[in-house]
Tab-separated table of C-alpha atoms and ligand atoms in Angstrom:
chain	number	residue	atom	x	y	z
A	1	MET	CA	1.276	13.229	22.653
A	2	ASP	CA	1.074	9.467	22.649
A	3	VAL	CA	0.245	7.763	19.371
A	4	LEU	CA	-1.405	4.375	18.449
A	5	VAL	CA	-0.698	2.716	15.086
A	6	ILE	CA	-3.198	0.039	14.062
A	7	GLY	CA	-1.851	-2.920	12.023
A	8	SER	CA	0.962	-5.478	12.055
A	9	GLY	CA	3.041	-5.360	8.857
A	10	GLY	CA	6.103	-3.774	7.389
A	11	ARG	CA	4.111	-0.653	6.593
A	12	GLU	CA	3.138	-0.259	10.277
A	13	TYR	CA	6.746	-0.819	11.293
A	14	ALA	CA	7.810	2.026	8.987
A	15	LEU	CA	5.042	4.245	10.368
A	16	VAL	CA	6.035	3.503	13.947
A	17	TRP	CA	9.753	4.127	13.092
A	18	LYS	CA	8.942	7.539	11.510
A	19	ILE	CA	6.463	8.623	14.236
A	20	ALA	CA	8.896	7.761	17.009
A	21	GLN	CA	11.397	10.301	15.563
A	22	SER	CA	8.933	13.179	16.170
A	23	PRO	CA	9.855	15.436	19.124
A	24	MET	CA	6.108	15.882	19.594
A	25	VAL	CA	5.592	12.191	20.439
A	26	GLY	CA	5.842	10.601	23.845
A	27	LYS	CA	4.903	6.941	23.700
A	28	VAL	CA	4.113	4.902	20.590
A	29	TYR	CA	1.765	1.925	20.786
A	30	CYS	CA	0.974	-0.583	18.038
A	31	ALA	CA	-1.997	-2.944	17.865
A	32	PRO	CA	-1.291	-5.791	17.341
A	33	GLY	CA	2.256	-5.140	15.901
A	34	ASN	CA	4.908	-7.834	15.476
A	35	ALA	CA	8.240	-8.944	16.891
A	36	GLY	CA	10.199	-6.118	15.254
A	37	ILE	CA	7.704	-3.411	16.020
A	38	ALA	CA	7.927	-4.499	19.658
A	39	GLN	CA	11.487	-3.155	19.733
A	40	GLN	CA	10.238	0.325	18.727
A	41	ALA	CA	6.751	0.525	20.281
A	42	GLU	CA	4.678	-1.119	22.934
A	43	CYS	CA	2.598	-3.763	21.160
A	44	ILE	CA	-0.784	-4.548	22.481
A	45	ALA	CA	-2.783	-7.672	21.653
A	46	ILE	CA	-5.937	-6.016	20.275
A	47	SER	CA	-7.066	-7.084	16.805
A	48	THR	CA	-7.585	-4.522	14.010
A	49	GLN	CA	-11.229	-5.596	13.935
A	50	ASP	CA	-11.901	-5.038	17.635
A	51	PHE	CA	-13.165	-1.443	17.428
A	52	ASP	CA	-14.538	-1.510	21.047
A	53	GLY	CA	-11.197	-2.743	22.370
A	54	LEU	CA	-9.228	-0.127	20.399
A	55	VAL	CA	-11.525	2.740	21.457
A	56	GLN	CA	-11.283	1.668	25.106
A	57	PHE	CA	-7.470	1.386	24.919
A	58	THR	CA	-7.231	4.844	23.306
A	59	ARG	CA	-9.396	6.351	26.098
A	60	ASP	CA	-7.595	4.501	28.903
A	61	LYS	CA	-4.141	5.637	27.740
A	62	GLN	CA	-5.347	9.123	26.687
A	63	ILE	CA	-3.802	8.612	23.248
A	64	GLY	CA	-3.734	11.843	21.198
A	65	LEU	CA	-3.606	10.449	17.653
A	66	VAL	CA	-4.540	7.119	16.063
A	67	ILE	CA	-3.150	6.033	12.668
A	68	VAL	CA	-4.904	3.229	10.795
A	69	GLY	CA	-2.657	1.058	8.538
A	70	PRO	CA	-4.765	-1.556	6.700
A	71	GLU	CA	-7.807	-1.161	4.459
A	72	ASP	CA	-10.149	-3.659	6.226
A	73	PRO	CA	-10.838	-1.596	9.402
A	74	LEU	CA	-11.117	1.605	7.213
A	75	ALA	CA	-13.715	-0.034	4.973
A	76	HIS	CA	-15.598	-1.204	8.092
A	77	GLY	CA	-15.830	2.311	9.503
A	78	ILE	CA	-13.121	2.475	12.181
A	79	VAL	CA	-12.592	6.158	11.469
A	80	ASP	CA	-16.331	6.931	11.741
A	81	ARG	CA	-16.305	5.110	15.113
A	82	PHE	CA	-13.315	7.025	16.453
A	83	HIS	CA	-14.856	10.362	15.303
A	84	GLU	CA	-18.093	9.505	17.082
A	85	GLU	CA	-16.086	9.002	20.255
A	86	GLY	CA	-14.388	12.353	19.809
A	87	LEU	CA	-10.969	10.824	19.288
A	88	MET	CA	-8.337	12.113	16.842
A	89	VAL	CA	-7.816	9.585	14.070
A	90	PHE	CA	-6.029	9.684	10.701
A	91	GLY	CA	-7.702	7.941	7.742
A	92	PRO	CA	-10.782	8.119	5.541
A	93	ARG	CA	-14.306	7.365	6.773
A	94	ALA	CA	-16.024	4.206	5.389
A	95	ALA	CA	-17.921	6.235	2.745
A	96	ALA	CA	-14.644	7.659	1.450
A	97	ALA	CA	-12.761	4.328	1.778
A	98	GLN	CA	-15.131	2.989	-0.923
A	99	LEU	CA	-12.535	4.325	-3.379
A	100	GLU	CA	-10.662	1.113	-2.498
A	101	SER	CA	-13.386	-1.189	-1.099
A	102	SER	CA	-15.573	-0.951	-4.183
A	103	LYS	CA	-13.918	-0.914	-7.586
A	104	SER	CA	-17.223	-0.082	-9.246
A	105	PHE	CA	-17.601	2.971	-6.954
A	106	ALA	CA	-14.095	4.132	-7.904
A	107	LYS	CA	-14.745	3.574	-11.635
A	108	ARG	CA	-18.110	5.380	-11.615
A	109	LEU	CA	-16.533	8.346	-9.841
A	110	MET	CA	-13.711	8.563	-12.324
A	111	MET	CA	-16.052	8.362	-15.296
A	112	LYS	CA	-18.382	10.984	-13.865
A	113	TYR	CA	-15.531	13.443	-13.179
A	114	GLY	CA	-13.363	12.673	-16.199
A	115	ILE	CA	-10.411	11.261	-14.226
A	116	PRO	CA	-8.124	9.260	-16.619
A	117	THR	CA	-8.592	5.521	-16.302
A	118	GLY	CA	-9.254	2.500	-18.530
A	119	ALA	CA	-12.703	1.873	-20.113
A	120	TYR	CA	-14.752	-0.708	-18.190
A	121	ALA	CA	-18.060	-2.480	-17.806
A	122	GLU	CA	-19.708	-3.786	-14.639
A	123	PHE	CA	-21.512	-7.103	-14.234
A	124	SER	CA	-23.485	-8.946	-11.536
A	125	ASP	CA	-24.415	-11.767	-13.954
A	126	ALA	CA	-21.795	-14.256	-15.100
A	127	GLU	CA	-23.467	-15.100	-18.434
A	128	GLU	CA	-23.554	-11.461	-19.400
A	129	ALA	CA	-19.920	-10.951	-18.412
A	130	ILE	CA	-18.856	-13.985	-20.499
A	131	ALA	CA	-20.797	-12.782	-23.490
A	132	TYR	CA	-19.128	-9.386	-23.149
A	133	VAL	CA	-15.534	-10.740	-23.126
A	134	LYS	CA	-16.337	-13.077	-26.036
A	135	ASP	CA	-17.553	-10.137	-27.981
A	136	ARG	CA	-14.823	-7.700	-26.931
A	137	GLY	CA	-11.811	-10.079	-27.083
A	138	ALA	CA	-8.569	-10.065	-25.095
A	139	PRO	CA	-6.462	-8.878	-23.455
A	140	VAL	CA	-8.815	-7.667	-20.685
A	141	VAL	CA	-8.605	-7.413	-16.946
A	142	VAL	CA	-11.185	-9.090	-14.710
A	143	LYS	CA	-11.588	-7.699	-11.191
A	144	ALA	CA	-13.721	-8.721	-8.268
A	145	ASP	CA	-15.555	-5.595	-7.087
A	146	GLY	CA	-14.909	-5.876	-3.354
A	147	LEU	CA	-11.763	-6.290	-1.179
A	148	ALA	CA	-10.020	-9.543	-2.023
A	149	ALA	CA	-6.688	-9.094	-0.188
A	150	GLY	CA	-4.932	-8.211	-3.468
A	151	LYS	CA	-5.978	-11.477	-5.160
A	152	GLY	CA	-9.148	-10.461	-6.995
A	153	VAL	CA	-7.510	-9.269	-10.233
A	154	THR	CA	-6.782	-11.381	-13.371
A	155	VAL	CA	-4.959	-9.939	-16.348
A	156	ALA	CA	-6.378	-12.226	-19.018
A	157	ARG	CA	-4.198	-12.576	-22.173
A	158	ASP	CA	-6.912	-14.529	-24.014
A	159	VAL	CA	-10.669	-14.982	-23.810
A	160	ASN	CA	-10.457	-18.374	-22.134
A	161	ALA	CA	-8.483	-16.948	-19.237
A	162	ALA	CA	-11.027	-14.159	-18.932
A	163	VAL	CA	-13.933	-16.602	-18.852
A	164	ASN	CA	-12.119	-18.736	-16.250
A	165	ALA	CA	-11.578	-15.668	-14.061
A	166	ILE	CA	-15.263	-14.681	-14.326
A	167	CYS	CA	-16.355	-18.174	-13.368
A	168	GLN	CA	-13.890	-18.271	-10.465
A	169	ALA	CA	-15.079	-15.031	-9.044
A	170	MET	CA	-18.801	-15.180	-9.763
A	171	LEU	CA	-19.718	-18.878	-9.764
A	172	ASP	CA	-17.052	-20.539	-7.500
A	173	ARG	CA	-16.979	-17.399	-5.283
A	174	ALA	CA	-13.216	-17.732	-4.853
A	175	PHE	CA	-13.203	-14.297	-3.230
A	176	GLY	CA	-16.477	-14.672	-1.349
A	177	GLU	CA	-18.950	-11.820	-1.576
A	178	ALA	CA	-16.267	-9.592	-3.113
A	179	GLY	CA	-16.858	-11.427	-6.410
A	180	SER	CA	-20.616	-11.173	-6.533
A	181	ARG	CA	-20.086	-8.208	-8.781
A	182	ILE	CA	-17.116	-7.839	-11.149
A	183	ILE	CA	-15.727	-5.231	-13.464
A	184	ILE	CA	-14.004	-5.939	-16.744
A	185	GLU	CA	-11.515	-3.395	-17.737
A	186	GLU	CA	-9.516	-2.311	-20.748
A	187	TYR	CA	-5.910	-3.600	-20.550
A	188	LEU	CA	-3.559	-0.671	-20.066
A	189	GLU	CA	-0.080	-0.908	-21.555
A	190	GLY	CA	2.827	0.766	-19.820
A	191	GLU	CA	4.909	0.859	-16.680
A	192	GLU	CA	3.292	1.082	-13.240
A	193	ALA	CA	4.075	3.535	-10.452
A	194	SER	CA	2.533	4.414	-7.108
A	195	ILE	CA	1.750	7.931	-5.947
A	196	LEU	CA	0.699	8.329	-2.309
A	197	ALA	CA	-0.682	11.690	-1.241
A	198	PHE	CA	-1.694	13.282	2.027
A	199	THR	CA	-5.026	15.039	1.951
A	200	ASP	CA	-7.310	16.786	4.448
A	201	GLY	CA	-10.306	16.562	2.048
A	202	ARG	CA	-9.414	19.774	0.222
A	203	THR	CA	-5.631	20.233	-0.171
A	204	VAL	CA	-3.570	17.378	-1.682
A	205	VAL	CA	0.172	17.017	-1.000
A	206	PRO	CA	1.784	14.179	-2.933
A	207	MET	CA	4.612	12.185	-1.324
A	208	ALA	CA	7.734	11.067	-3.160
A	209	THR	CA	7.082	8.664	-6.085
A	210	SER	CA	7.657	4.920	-5.768
A	211	GLN	CA	7.295	1.661	-7.630
A	212	ASP	CA	6.203	-1.693	-6.231
A	213	HIS	CA	7.081	-5.194	-7.671
A	214	LYS	CA	3.942	-7.329	-7.420
A	215	PRO	CA	4.830	-10.565	-9.250
A	216	VAL	CA	6.687	-13.086	-7.074
A	217	PHE	CA	9.653	-13.871	-9.328
A	218	ASP	CA	12.428	-11.918	-11.060
A	219	GLY	CA	11.459	-10.310	-14.390
A	220	ASP	CA	7.819	-9.949	-13.219
A	221	GLU	CA	7.187	-13.656	-13.589
A	222	GLY	CA	4.749	-15.766	-11.533
A	223	PRO	CA	1.599	-14.918	-9.565
A	224	ASN	CA	0.961	-11.537	-7.980
A	225	THR	CA	1.782	-10.967	-4.306
A	226	GLY	CA	1.173	-8.130	-1.904
A	227	GLY	CA	4.445	-6.646	-3.154
A	228	MET	CA	8.001	-8.144	-3.244
A	229	GLY	CA	9.948	-4.909	-3.058
A	230	ALA	CA	9.864	-1.188	-3.886
A	231	TYR	CA	12.043	1.750	-4.593
A	232	SER	CA	11.721	5.540	-4.480
A	233	PRO	CA	11.928	7.776	-6.439
A	234	ALA	CA	10.481	6.150	-9.589
A	235	PRO	CA	12.198	7.820	-12.543
A	236	VAL	CA	9.383	6.696	-14.885
A	237	VAL	CA	7.375	9.479	-13.231
A	238	THR	CA	9.008	12.624	-14.608
A	239	PRO	CA	8.477	15.958	-12.816
A	240	GLU	CA	6.142	16.909	-15.703
A	241	TRP	CA	4.094	13.784	-15.089
A	242	CYS	CA	4.041	14.447	-11.331
A	243	ALA	CA	2.397	17.806	-12.052
A	244	GLU	CA	-0.065	16.182	-14.468
A	245	ILE	CA	-0.997	13.511	-11.900
A	246	GLN	CA	-1.695	16.181	-9.336
A	247	ARG	CA	-3.742	18.251	-11.848
A	248	THR	CA	-5.687	15.461	-13.576
A	249	ILE	CA	-5.935	12.741	-10.930
A	250	LEU	CA	-5.217	13.525	-7.292
A	251	GLN	CA	-6.871	16.958	-6.925
A	252	PRO	CA	-9.921	16.071	-9.057
A	253	THR	CA	-10.465	12.850	-7.082
A	254	VAL	CA	-10.407	14.641	-3.756
A	255	ASP	CA	-12.649	17.403	-5.106
A	256	ALA	CA	-15.020	14.758	-6.566
A	257	MET	CA	-15.307	12.972	-3.213
A	258	ALA	CA	-16.173	16.315	-1.497
A	259	SER	CA	-18.771	17.014	-4.186
A	260	GLU	CA	-20.281	13.582	-3.674
A	261	GLY	CA	-20.681	14.288	0.086
A	262	ALA	CA	-17.973	11.814	1.095
A	263	PRO	CA	-14.959	14.049	1.792
A	264	TYR	CA	-11.774	12.107	1.691
A	265	ALA	CA	-9.082	12.663	4.404
A	266	GLY	CA	-6.016	10.485	4.987
A	267	VAL	CA	-3.635	8.933	2.463
A	268	LEU	CA	-4.908	8.626	-1.071
A	269	TYR	CA	-2.871	6.020	-2.922
A	270	ALA	CA	-3.148	6.073	-6.727
A	271	GLY	CA	-1.832	2.975	-8.534
A	272	LEU	CA	-1.017	4.330	-11.984
A	273	MET	CA	-0.114	3.073	-15.410
A	274	MET	CA	2.171	5.415	-17.328
A	275	THR	CA	0.629	4.926	-20.794
A	276	VAL	CA	1.600	6.648	-24.045
A	277	ASN	CA	-1.429	8.789	-23.497
A	278	GLY	CA	-0.337	9.907	-20.030
A	279	PRO	CA	-0.878	8.516	-16.525
A	280	LYS	CA	-4.079	6.551	-15.922
A	281	VAL	CA	-5.530	5.097	-12.735
A	282	ILE	CA	-5.333	1.340	-12.283
A	283	GLU	CA	-6.754	1.499	-8.768
A	284	PHE	CA	-7.082	3.641	-5.705
A	285	ASN	CA	-6.151	2.513	-2.197
A	286	CYS	CA	-7.416	4.299	0.854
A	287	ARG	CA	-4.200	3.949	2.878
A	288	PHE	CA	-0.396	3.859	2.822
A	289	GLY	CA	0.956	1.294	0.360
A	290	ASP	CA	2.859	-1.724	1.567
A	291	PRO	CA	5.823	-1.971	0.714
A	292	GLU	CA	5.831	1.572	-0.810
A	293	THR	CA	5.658	3.240	2.650
A	294	GLN	CA	8.875	1.533	3.633
A	295	VAL	CA	10.804	3.419	0.893
A	296	VAL	CA	8.832	6.701	0.986
A	297	LEU	CA	8.967	7.510	4.660
A	298	PRO	CA	12.763	7.087	5.013
A	299	ARG	CA	13.050	9.867	2.401
A	300	MET	CA	10.709	12.235	4.273
A	301	LYS	CA	12.790	14.881	6.078
A	302	SER	CA	9.850	16.657	7.723
A	303	ASP	CA	8.211	15.596	10.992
A	304	ILE	CA	5.149	13.463	10.090
A	305	ILE	CA	3.062	14.340	13.075
A	306	PRO	CA	2.114	17.932	12.007
A	307	VAL	CA	1.142	16.416	8.675
A	308	PHE	CA	-1.170	13.860	10.286
A	309	VAL	CA	-2.692	16.578	12.474
A	310	ALA	CA	-3.190	18.956	9.529
A	311	CYS	CA	-4.981	16.150	7.575
A	312	THR	CA	-7.391	15.584	10.462
A	313	ASN	CA	-8.157	19.283	11.121
A	314	GLY	CA	-8.297	20.652	7.568
A	315	SER	CA	-5.093	22.755	7.663
A	316	LEU	CA	-2.922	20.922	5.166
A	317	ASP	CA	-2.642	24.062	3.097
A	318	GLN	CA	-0.344	25.365	5.802
A	319	ILE	CA	2.159	22.449	5.492
A	320	GLN	CA	5.330	21.984	3.401
A	321	ILE	CA	6.847	18.563	3.263
A	322	GLU	CA	10.611	18.184	2.505
A	323	TRP	CA	12.186	15.095	0.998
A	324	THR	CA	15.826	13.963	0.806
A	325	GLN	CA	17.534	13.659	-2.564
A	326	ASP	CA	18.514	10.087	-1.588
A	327	ALA	CA	17.040	6.926	-3.101
A	328	CYS	CA	15.597	4.158	-1.032
A	329	VAL	CA	15.091	0.510	-1.837
A	330	THR	CA	13.320	-2.312	0.096
A	331	VAL	CA	13.634	-6.007	-0.678
A	332	VAL	CA	10.933	-8.271	0.719
A	333	MET	CA	12.211	-11.557	2.121
A	334	ALA	CA	9.368	-13.973	1.951
A	335	SER	CA	8.542	-17.473	3.301
A	336	GLY	CA	9.059	-20.441	0.900
A	337	GLY	CA	5.792	-21.073	-0.963
A	338	TYR	CA	4.415	-17.526	-0.660
A	339	PRO	CA	2.039	-16.306	-2.160
A	340	GLY	CA	0.774	-19.881	-1.908
A	341	PRO	CA	0.718	-21.905	1.338
A	342	TYR	CA	3.843	-21.562	3.514
A	343	GLN	CA	5.129	-22.653	6.933
A	344	LYS	CA	5.633	-20.366	9.887
A	345	GLY	CA	7.954	-20.487	12.890
A	346	LYS	CA	11.320	-20.604	11.077
A	347	PRO	CA	14.102	-19.005	13.217
A	348	ILE	CA	15.631	-15.903	11.588
A	349	GLU	CA	19.437	-15.367	11.833
A	350	GLY	CA	21.573	-12.370	11.003
A	351	LEU	CA	19.262	-9.458	11.777
A	352	ASP	CA	21.905	-7.602	13.771
A	353	ASP	CA	24.558	-8.119	11.094
A	354	ALA	CA	22.255	-6.784	8.451
A	355	GLN	CA	21.780	-3.515	10.361
A	356	ARG	CA	25.376	-3.043	11.485
A	357	GLU	CA	26.549	0.567	11.370
A	358	GLY	CA	23.146	1.731	10.155
A	359	ALA	CA	23.797	0.674	6.529
A	360	ALA	CA	20.302	-0.834	6.356
A	361	MET	CA	17.059	-1.056	8.284
A	362	VAL	CA	15.093	-4.218	8.649
A	363	PHE	CA	11.384	-3.464	8.889
A	364	HIS	CA	9.671	-6.618	10.131
A	365	ALA	CA	6.509	-7.564	8.223
A	366	GLY	CA	5.563	-11.016	9.500
A	367	THR	CA	7.594	-12.055	12.512
A	368	ALA	CA	6.952	-13.281	16.105
A	369	TRP	CA	8.965	-14.076	19.233
A	370	ASP	CA	9.393	-17.750	20.096
A	371	ASN	CA	11.450	-18.606	23.234
A	372	GLY	CA	13.616	-15.493	22.836
A	373	ARG	CA	14.148	-15.974	19.118
A	374	VAL	CA	12.624	-14.045	16.243
A	375	VAL	CA	10.778	-16.412	13.936
A	376	THR	CA	8.815	-16.160	10.701
A	377	ASN	CA	5.107	-15.557	11.121
A	378	GLY	CA	3.745	-14.538	7.709
A	379	GLY	CA	4.232	-14.741	3.925
A	380	ARG	CA	6.105	-11.504	3.680
A	381	VAL	CA	8.568	-11.797	6.559
A	382	LEU	CA	11.079	-8.831	6.372
A	383	ASN	CA	11.499	-5.656	4.382
A	384	VAL	CA	15.223	-5.088	4.138
A	385	THR	CA	15.572	-1.399	3.396
A	386	ALA	CA	18.517	0.853	2.534
A	387	CYS	CA	19.027	4.398	1.396
A	388	GLY	CA	21.845	5.682	-0.822
A	389	GLU	CA	22.860	8.724	-2.842
A	390	THR	CA	21.697	6.976	-5.966
A	391	ILE	CA	19.395	4.108	-6.774
A	392	PRO	CA	22.321	1.697	-7.615
A	393	LYS	CA	23.955	2.494	-4.241
A	394	ALA	CA	20.630	1.899	-2.433
A	395	ILE	CA	20.142	-1.427	-4.292
A	396	ASP	CA	23.674	-2.559	-3.375
A	397	ALA	CA	23.239	-1.664	0.254
A	398	ALA	CA	19.849	-3.360	0.507
A	399	TYR	CA	21.102	-6.578	-1.070
A	400	ALA	CA	24.265	-6.595	1.103
A	401	ALA	CA	21.942	-6.593	4.084
A	402	VAL	CA	19.684	-9.282	2.593
A	403	ARG	CA	22.734	-11.572	2.211
A	404	CYS	CA	23.370	-11.350	5.992
A	405	ILE	CA	19.929	-12.747	6.839
A	406	HIS	CA	18.994	-16.404	6.788
A	407	PHE	CA	15.900	-18.473	7.438
A	408	GLU	CA	14.859	-21.828	6.008
A	409	ASP	CA	13.277	-21.574	2.533
A	410	ALA	CA	13.632	-17.762	2.421
A	411	HIS	CA	13.027	-16.299	-1.072
A	412	TYR	CA	13.264	-12.853	-2.528
A	413	ARG	CA	13.547	-11.145	-5.927
A	414	ASN	CA	17.049	-10.319	-7.111
A	415	ASP	CA	15.941	-7.497	-9.462
A	416	ILE	CA	14.274	-4.910	-7.215
A	417	GLY	CA	15.010	-1.468	-8.721
A	418	SER	CA	16.219	-2.770	-12.069
A	419	LYS	CA	13.466	-0.892	-13.966
A	420	ALA	CA	14.777	2.336	-12.489
A	421	LEU	CA	18.285	1.458	-13.751
A	422	LYS	CA	16.911	1.163	-17.285
A	423	HIS	CA	15.388	4.640	-17.092
A	424	LEU	CA	18.662	6.034	-15.778
A	425	GLY	CA	20.525	4.363	-18.686
A	426	LEU	CA	22.509	2.168	-16.328
B	1	AMP	P1	-4.808	-4.187	-8.545
B	1	AMP	O1	-5.041	-5.219	-7.447
B	1	AMP	O2	-6.022	-3.490	-9.016
B	1	AMP	O3	-3.620	-3.297	-8.186
B	1	AMP	O4	-4.234	-5.023	-9.781
B	1	AMP	C1	-3.165	-5.869	-9.652
B	1	AMP	C2	-2.277	-5.741	-10.821
B	1	AMP	O5	-2.933	-6.113	-12.016
B	1	AMP	C3	-1.799	-4.355	-11.059
B	1	AMP	O6	-0.681	-4.021	-10.273
B	1	AMP	C4	-1.494	-4.365	-12.513
B	1	AMP	O7	-0.218	-4.955	-12.719
B	1	AMP	C5	-2.489	-5.274	-13.076
B	1	AMP	N1	-3.636	-4.539	-13.635
B	1	AMP	C6	-4.771	-4.191	-13.034
B	1	AMP	N2	-5.564	-3.485	-13.845
B	1	AMP	C7	-4.923	-3.374	-15.021
B	1	AMP	C8	-5.243	-2.777	-16.291
B	1	AMP	N3	-6.394	-2.201	-16.531
B	1	AMP	N4	-4.319	-2.902	-17.276
B	1	AMP	C9	-3.150	-3.545	-17.092
B	1	AMP	N5	-2.781	-4.143	-15.910
B	1	AMP	C10	-3.677	-4.085	-14.911
B	2	LIG	N1	1.724	-2.188	-2.717
B	2	LIG	C1	0.394	-2.465	-2.999
B	2	LIG	C2	-0.556	-2.111	-1.968
B	2	LIG	O1	-0.233	-1.595	-0.931
B	2	LIG	O2	-1.730	-2.347	-2.194
């Protein structure tokens, strides 16, 4: 069958790369894709918001399976639309994608069904929110309710910072409509990890564990980004905790969505805090993580296509997924200035050297072609990814590849994976 992947980042590159390895797959298309994806798949210039165009293309090319990468089209009902057209699509419907697109929806669901998460309160009035934080004190976490491209969360160390965050979201509308309602949440202490799981709405099959690095600078300093690197497995998540996460978080959430009449099929991504009282949910995402996907899929031994198909037709209980024992690390090379303003169009050198002899893979995240050269075209530019027998070996291989690549003002973290080393006593 031919497959269409919707999206244009490093996550979609990794999806295209994995899908293309399936013997069941003929041609792979990506809309809109990027310069690197164009070397693996046929990229087509249709935006992720252009549902009519995407449906038409899927029909014209008789595409057998559509995979949706980013959250925006999911929240806007792309899966509902493809279902109405009788087309096979992987991802949750809009009602189910509310787990990510409305933080208050997710919180209410977790409270109702006893799924472990921090205590919280919800506000649509700034005065009331300010009175609440003054009464409750800090630290607290202030979150815009809606989708804010990863920018709507403030971890406030003191009451002033919380008040500023409330004003920014609710009065200045820094995140537009997403901030008309906010939630204020208990600060959870611990180490974070990401668990992505496949589900068909009934059965839940977790993927290998991983850990993202959201702050821009080494040592988790500086503002949050979309993610500056990741590694898998995440040793902070012990096998015992994996079982507990499945039992207390993943399965109950999928069951709860079914009970609420919004069955959830696709990838359920749980962003977790490993607290002294066990794993608790920080947030749900309704899609593959970026950059977690770039380290999880290289470790997946099984063909991914039967898994996608089983998630769309309710037969995931028939599927076993195998993982390699290897570790995988990805380092994000970003444009100078990111996550603030940055320039585009900088020529990138050394891509072939970095991938010589298959020691590393460079998943493009934000690149374009310009007169036969690959140039930067986004904040997160490249995901330089390597596997190894151990995490230290994967780290070394990834950074050896990073050192081969050059573009003006490139920056990256030098400590991706270092938290894993601590757990391993290295
Ligand atoms: P989110 O966009 O919800 O993933 O939040 C961004 C980051 O803020 C998370 O990766 C955490 O580092 C931090 N964060 C969010 N909620 C909490 C919380 N309740 N306690 C501690 N840190 C949090
Ligand atoms: N890695 C964070 C995210 O995908 O939202």
